[in-house]
Amino acid sequence: YTDPFHSDTSNNSSNIFQVTAPWFGGIRVCATTTNKKLLVIGSDDGHHFWTLEGKFENDDTAVAMDFTPKAPGVGMLHCLNPTGKIEFLDADGTTVSNTWSRLTATESFKLQDQPKHDAFNNVNGFYVDRAIFTPGSFAGIRLVSNRLGKFLRDEVCVVGTDNGHDFWAHESGSFDKATNILKFNYSSGKCHNGTIQFSDGTEWTKVTLGTFDMHLLPKEV
């Protein structure tokens, strides 16, 4: 999804960083966990990826999303969940104050390896599984977050997709900063120089948009 309040392509932008090059600020990726919780990983500054949680209501046609860890003054927001959108409602319960729109990958969509990395192995970021990812598809993208809202934490969450359409979520991962090891109950991997190399041979690579503006992708209708 793209959030017009935080992407640099919006007249209502909260892009306080005055970024003009394409960035991940305003991107939100959503997936449902095994216990039917909505997990959202997104970024406002293009570098730090936070996690928020929501719960489905009214037979999955609405969502209550808790923004308290990211914006304490905002708190719990109620949303409608029509196809291709998440519509945030004002306090009156009917007026739509903001809309996240689901993006559709086109042939022009591409990602490139991030050329520079943090001095320490920051696991947080936007990755691709190069064995799956091909330009023109979301297949193989993985977003890794060790932040609940704006707060760093020990737990690591991941959302991703293997086919570009169906998104999955993994919670309760951990990252050991001393050994740079990322662990989930199904696998573990070492974070080093912009990659996560898992014990089964899978490798995730941290990426950037380069010159491609992801927010300009077509919106699903």
Short mmCIF file of C-alpha atoms in Angstrom, two decimals:
data_model
loop_
_atom_site.label_atom_id
_atom_site.label_comp_id
_atom_site.label_asym_id
_atom_site.label_seq_id
_atom_site.Cartn_x
_atom_site.Cartn_y
_atom_site.Cartn_z
CA TYR A 1 0.00 0.00 0.00
CA THR A 2 0.94 3.65 -0.35
CA ASP A 3 0.04 6.22 2.31
CA PRO A 4 -0.44 9.66 0.71
CA PHE A 5 0.25 11.42 4.02
CA HIS A 6 3.80 10.06 4.11
CA SER A 7 4.90 9.68 0.50
CA ASP A 8 6.81 12.41 -1.30
CA THR A 9 4.36 12.27 -4.21
CA SER A 10 1.47 13.72 -2.20
CA ASN A 11 0.36 17.31 -1.81
CA ASN A 12 -0.51 16.34 1.78
CA SER A 13 2.92 14.81 2.36
CA SER A 14 4.50 14.53 5.79
CA ASN A 15 7.87 14.19 4.10
CA ILE A 16 9.68 16.39 6.62
CA PHE A 17 12.99 15.00 5.35
CA GLN A 18 12.50 16.83 2.03
CA VAL A 19 13.50 13.73 0.10
CA THR A 20 13.16 14.18 -3.65
CA ALA A 21 14.53 10.82 -4.84
CA PRO A 22 12.25 7.75 -4.81
CA TRP A 23 12.08 6.22 -1.34
CA PHE A 24 10.22 3.68 0.80
CA GLY A 25 8.68 6.42 2.97
CA GLY A 26 4.91 5.92 2.89
CA ILE A 27 5.05 2.24 1.89
CA ARG A 28 2.96 -0.13 4.03
CA VAL A 29 2.84 -3.92 3.63
CA CYS A 30 0.05 -5.82 5.36
CA ALA A 31 -0.45 -9.51 6.09
CA THR A 32 -2.65 -11.68 8.28
CA THR A 33 -0.98 -13.81 10.96
CA THR A 34 -1.91 -17.39 11.73
CA ASN A 35 -4.09 -16.18 14.62
CA LYS A 36 -6.02 -13.77 12.35
CA LYS A 37 -4.25 -10.60 13.47
CA LEU A 38 -3.36 -7.90 10.93
CA LEU A 39 0.35 -7.15 10.91
CA VAL A 40 1.56 -3.98 9.16
CA ILE A 41 5.18 -3.08 8.45
CA GLY A 42 5.88 0.33 7.00
CA SER A 43 8.27 3.28 6.92
CA ASP A 44 7.85 7.03 7.20
CA ASP A 45 11.47 8.07 6.65
CA GLY A 46 12.45 5.45 4.06
CA HIS A 47 14.99 3.76 6.37
CA HIS A 48 13.39 2.66 9.63
CA PHE A 49 10.62 0.08 9.31
CA TRP A 50 8.05 -0.11 12.11
CA THR A 51 5.40 -2.69 12.97
CA LEU A 52 1.78 -2.00 13.92
CA GLU A 53 -0.97 -4.45 14.76
CA GLY A 54 -4.69 -4.53 14.04
CA LYS A 55 -7.65 -6.80 14.54
CA PHE A 56 -10.44 -7.59 12.12
CA GLU A 57 -14.03 -6.64 12.89
CA ASN A 58 -17.46 -7.12 11.30
CA ASP A 59 -16.63 -10.34 9.43
CA ASP A 60 -13.27 -8.94 8.22
CA THR A 61 -14.87 -5.90 6.50
CA ALA A 62 -13.35 -3.51 9.08
CA VAL A 63 -10.11 -3.21 11.03
CA ALA A 64 -9.18 -1.62 14.35
CA MET A 65 -5.52 -0.60 14.05
CA ASP A 66 -3.51 0.51 17.07
CA PHE A 67 -1.27 3.48 16.22
CA THR A 68 -0.33 4.13 19.87
CA PRO A 69 3.27 2.80 19.55
CA LYS A 70 3.85 5.06 16.52
CA ALA A 71 1.70 8.08 17.39
CA PRO A 72 0.40 8.05 20.99
CA GLY A 73 -1.90 10.97 20.31
CA VAL A 74 -3.63 9.04 17.53
CA GLY A 75 -4.28 5.80 19.40
CA MET A 76 -6.72 3.25 18.01
CA LEU A 77 -8.08 3.96 14.53
CA HIS A 78 -11.03 2.22 12.94
CA CYS A 79 -10.82 1.43 9.24
CA LEU A 80 -12.93 0.05 6.47
CA ASN A 81 -11.35 -2.67 4.36
CA PRO A 82 -12.83 -2.54 0.85
CA THR A 83 -11.00 -4.29 -1.98
CA GLY A 84 -7.67 -2.58 -2.67
CA LYS A 85 -7.94 -0.01 0.12
CA ILE A 86 -7.73 0.62 3.84
CA GLU A 87 -9.90 3.63 4.68
CA PHE A 88 -9.28 5.35 8.02
CA LEU A 89 -12.35 6.84 9.67
CA ASP A 90 -12.69 10.04 11.70
CA ALA A 91 -14.18 9.97 15.17
CA ASP A 92 -17.68 10.23 13.66
CA GLY A 93 -17.25 6.72 12.26
CA THR A 94 -18.25 7.65 8.71
CA THR A 95 -15.89 10.31 7.32
CA VAL A 96 -12.79 8.90 5.61
CA SER A 97 -9.74 10.95 6.68
CA ASN A 98 -7.00 8.95 4.92
CA THR A 99 -6.79 6.03 2.49
CA TRP A 100 -3.99 3.54 1.94
CA SER A 101 -4.19 2.25 -1.64
CA ARG A 102 -2.91 -1.17 -2.67
CA LEU A 103 -0.32 -0.97 -5.44
CA THR A 104 -0.04 -3.25 -8.46
CA ALA A 105 3.35 -4.28 -9.82
CA THR A 106 4.00 -3.52 -13.48
CA GLU A 107 6.82 -4.49 -15.84
CA SER A 108 8.65 -1.29 -14.88
CA PHE A 109 8.84 -2.22 -11.19
CA LYS A 110 12.37 -3.06 -10.14
CA LEU A 111 14.61 -2.95 -7.09
CA GLN A 112 18.38 -2.77 -6.78
CA ASP A 113 20.81 -3.85 -4.08
CA GLN A 114 21.37 -1.17 -1.46
CA PRO A 115 24.88 0.21 -2.15
CA LYS A 116 25.70 1.26 1.41
CA HIS A 117 24.94 -0.34 4.74
CA ASP A 118 25.03 0.64 8.39
CA ALA A 119 28.30 0.38 10.25
CA PHE A 120 26.64 -2.34 12.35
CA ASN A 121 24.42 -5.05 10.91
CA ASN A 122 21.00 -3.46 11.23
CA VAL A 123 18.48 -6.21 10.48
CA ASN A 124 15.67 -3.70 9.94
CA GLY A 125 14.85 -3.03 6.27
CA PHE A 126 13.38 -3.92 2.88
CA TYR A 127 14.80 -7.14 1.39
CA VAL A 128 14.23 -9.48 -1.54
CA ASP A 129 14.84 -13.17 -1.90
CA ARG A 130 16.82 -13.10 -5.16
CA ALA A 131 15.91 -16.73 -5.89
CA ILE A 132 12.24 -15.67 -6.17
CA PHE A 133 12.21 -11.96 -7.05
CA THR A 134 11.90 -10.87 -10.67
CA PRO A 135 11.32 -7.30 -11.92
CA GLY A 136 7.66 -6.63 -12.60
CA SER A 137 6.41 -8.58 -9.58
CA PHE A 138 6.24 -8.27 -5.80
CA ALA A 139 7.17 -11.96 -5.48
CA GLY A 140 10.12 -12.40 -3.15
CA ILE A 141 9.89 -9.13 -1.17
CA ARG A 142 10.44 -9.29 2.59
CA LEU A 143 10.10 -6.45 5.11
CA VAL A 144 11.92 -6.99 8.39
CA SER A 145 11.15 -4.87 11.45
CA ASN A 146 12.49 -4.83 15.00
CA ARG A 147 10.44 -1.77 15.98
CA LEU A 148 6.98 -1.60 17.50
CA GLY A 149 6.00 1.79 16.22
CA LYS A 150 8.92 4.09 17.00
CA PHE A 151 10.36 1.90 19.76
CA LEU A 152 13.19 -0.59 19.21
CA ARG A 153 12.46 -4.01 20.70
CA ASP A 154 13.89 -7.51 20.88
CA GLU A 155 11.09 -9.11 18.84
CA VAL A 156 11.46 -9.19 15.05
CA CYS A 157 8.55 -9.43 12.60
CA VAL A 158 8.60 -10.17 8.88
CA VAL A 159 5.97 -9.78 6.16
CA GLY A 160 6.54 -11.04 2.64
CA THR A 161 5.15 -12.80 -0.40
CA ASP A 162 6.38 -15.67 -2.53
CA ASN A 163 3.96 -15.25 -5.45
CA GLY A 164 3.44 -11.46 -5.43
CA HIS A 165 -0.22 -11.67 -4.36
CA ASP A 166 -0.60 -13.64 -1.14
CA PHE A 167 1.26 -12.07 1.78
CA TRP A 168 2.34 -13.95 4.90
CA ALA A 169 3.54 -12.75 8.30
CA HIS A 170 5.94 -14.16 10.88
CA GLU A 171 6.08 -12.89 14.45
CA SER A 172 8.19 -13.59 17.51
CA GLY A 173 11.58 -13.61 15.82
CA SER A 174 14.69 -12.45 17.65
CA PHE A 175 17.94 -10.76 16.65
CA ASP A 176 21.16 -11.18 18.62
CA LYS A 177 23.26 -8.06 18.06
CA ALA A 178 26.38 -9.75 19.42
CA THR A 179 26.30 -12.57 16.87
CA ASN A 180 24.12 -10.89 14.20
CA ILE A 181 21.88 -13.96 14.18
CA LEU A 182 18.19 -13.64 13.26
CA LYS A 183 16.06 -16.49 14.62
CA PHE A 184 12.53 -17.66 13.96
CA ASN A 185 11.00 -20.93 15.07
CA TYR A 186 11.35 -22.25 11.51
CA SER A 187 14.84 -21.02 10.59
CA SER A 188 17.81 -18.85 11.51
CA GLY A 189 20.19 -16.68 9.53
CA LYS A 190 23.16 -14.37 9.88
CA CYS A 191 22.86 -10.68 9.03
CA HIS A 192 25.99 -9.32 7.36
CA ASN A 193 26.68 -6.40 5.03
CA GLY A 194 23.11 -6.00 3.82
CA THR A 195 22.22 -9.68 3.52
CA ILE A 196 20.58 -12.32 5.71
CA GLN A 197 21.99 -15.75 4.96
CA PHE A 198 19.79 -18.54 6.32
CA SER A 199 20.89 -22.00 7.35
CA ASP A 200 18.92 -23.62 4.51
CA GLY A 201 20.84 -21.64 1.87
CA THR A 202 18.21 -18.94 1.36
CA GLU A 203 19.60 -15.41 1.13
CA TRP A 204 17.75 -12.12 1.50
CA THR A 205 19.37 -8.95 0.12
CA LYS A 206 18.60 -5.42 1.35
CA VAL A 207 17.39 -3.25 -1.53
CA THR A 208 16.60 0.29 -2.58
CA LEU A 209 14.36 1.79 -5.25
CA GLY A 210 17.13 3.47 -7.22
CA THR A 211 15.42 5.80 -9.68
CA PHE A 212 12.07 3.99 -9.63
CA ASP A 213 9.22 5.68 -7.75
CA MET A 214 7.18 2.87 -6.20
CA HIS A 215 4.37 5.25 -5.20
CA LEU A 216 3.58 5.85 -8.88
CA LEU A 217 2.64 2.21 -9.50
CA PRO A 218 -1.02 1.73 -10.51
CA LYS A 219 -3.49 1.48 -7.65
CA GLU A 220 -5.66 -1.61 -7.50
CA VAL A 221 -9.30 -0.96 -8.41
#
